[in-house]
Amino acid sequence: MKDILILGIETSCDETAAAVVKNGREILSNIINSQINIHSQFGGVVPEVASRKHIENIAVVVDAAFREAGLTYSDIDAVAVTNRPGLIGALLVGLSFAKSFAYALQRPLLAVNHLEGHIYANCLDHSDIELPAICLVVSGGHTSLLYMSSIGEYELIGQTRDDAAGEAFDKVARFLGLGYPGGPAIQKAAEKGKSGKVVLPRVYLDRNDFEFSFSGLKTASMNEWNKLKRKGMADVNDLAAEFQAALVEVLVEKTIQAAAKHKVRSVLMAGGVAANQELRNLMKNRGQELGLAVYYPSLSLCTDNAAMIAGNAYISYIRGDFAPLNVNAYPGLLSL
Amino acid sequence: MLILAIDSATPVAGVALLNEEKLIKEEFSNYKKTHSETLMLMVDRVLKECECTVGQMDAFAVTTGPGSFTGLRIGLAAVKGLSMATGKPVVAVSTLDTLAHNLCGSNALICPLLDARKQEVYCGFYDVTGTFPRALSENLACSPAEFTTQARDIAAKHNKDRIILLGDGYYPYVEFFQAELGNSLQIPAPHLMLPRAAALGSLGLEKARKGEFEDIFKLRPVYIRLSEAEYRLGRGEL
Ligand SMILES: [Zn+2]
């Protein structure tokens, strides 16, 4: 069969990204223009600023993806783009560009759910994943547990009721003066500290469902920090370590419970927080104890990228599931 | 020379196809649906009905601002995609120039206004007695009161006894403008009130003739305003 080359475009948050992927497997190029330095001065992603950067960068990034792949525009078979969920103004830049680019090249357009893209990142690294699986999607915008019966077939079984895990990392890091983005900052501080010296709550909510809540942990961390400072015993590294341990433990245990309840043998992690080393280690160890195969994408594929979008779109391409010219962008999760 | 003009700077979406001497087809929509849903369908209908393809265009024209931030980016992203895929160049035209061109030939002071929210308008001041609109000042964002003060001053300076307001920035402040500008105020007929892709196309053709093309790798909207966050950061409030 002929090779299928798909251009992927991703602008749902603060990375302008484009990639070319062959047959849903082989990454020929993966260009990411990160705006992290711009948003860090605001202490978080500013939607209007992100959209402004996307429109400046989109053509440059797409062109770079072709150059790196050594391809000309007309070599591709389809154009894939993230159209949900994400920042609406940001999504619209990528979607509008993808539509007209595909239209002018007379190639089909494929609309991709960003979360499915994150999960698919596992399939770019591993070709032997046994399905069904339980997927934990953890990022700055999401904390969701999904039952995945096959690629493209997902059922949402639980999600956060308040902050996303990545959001909690950002807010606590900001409060502790560790900087932005919070995930890497807290991980770095935690490596120098020790968990358990201060004690923070593990918030499980109902042990029998798969909902998360992180705002209580966030508040407890801030209260504990203020208390320690008053006593002159504040060690930012110890607190960072305990916060990370508390958050990771809940993520791992809920995921393991979900795997047991749904009788699956594979666990997939996805999203920016899946790059957290503590989370990767604990999930792997717990998985090993219980005979579960645990997968996570390589670090560069955990954060937002377009290779995961182009890869996931291959499934829709094979099915002939093309998007019409009037396809819109949606900020929230419609269904999954 | 064939040019495809695409405007989504305001609640209006417009697409027009023009050649050197004439307008061939124009679609205009000022009804509800979002540009993201309508714009490319409009492009497709205009081209199909005129039996051409994007590849046959000699240039693409787009309104680069001022206007709705998201609307401007939808238009610009669309035109960047078309230009990159076809290799055909882009000309950029101010939304306010485009509006002023609706009244080409009038000897009044022409003041296109766009609703900028936050009790402000985006506005410009034009002389349109020649073939193309001539801006008498920079495009700016200001309060309706600052606008009327400037409009009166510029009208006096250029000996214009009539002031014509047009664009969607007129509607929220109708009574204020009538009170401030009195008998000198004139309002055009509905078909001339809002941006027309046909007017964008004729201005675009002139730019294309002069070779005033944009680098699509650098092209960005003319917002006039900073984003709220940048504004607050600049004032040290963040
Ligand atoms: Zn993401």
PDB file of N, CA and C and ligand atoms in Angstrom, chain A residues 114 118 139 304, ligand 1:
ATOM      1  N   HIS A 114      -7.735  17.027  20.717  1.00  0.00           N
ATOM      2  CA  HIS A 114      -6.408  17.194  21.316  1.00  0.00           C
ATOM      3  C   HIS A 114      -6.071  16.080  22.324  1.00  0.00           C
ATOM      4  N   HIS A 118      -3.011  13.400  22.459  1.00  0.00           N
ATOM      5  CA  HIS A 118      -2.083  13.118  23.564  1.00  0.00           C
ATOM      6  C   HIS A 118      -1.983  11.610  23.807  1.00  0.00           C
ATOM      7  N   SER A 139      -2.650  17.252  32.211  1.00  0.00           N
ATOM      8  CA  SER A 139      -1.934  18.400  31.659  1.00  0.00           C
ATOM      9  C   SER A 139      -2.388  19.642  32.397  1.00  0.00           C
ATOM     10  N   ASP A 304       2.546  19.472  24.340  1.00  0.00           N
ATOM     11  CA  ASP A 304       1.796  19.677  23.101  1.00  0.00           C
ATOM     12  C   ASP A 304       2.714  19.633  21.877  1.00  0.00           C
TER      13      ASP A 304
HETATM   14 ZN    ZN C   1      -2.161  19.332  25.621  1.00  0.00          ZN
END
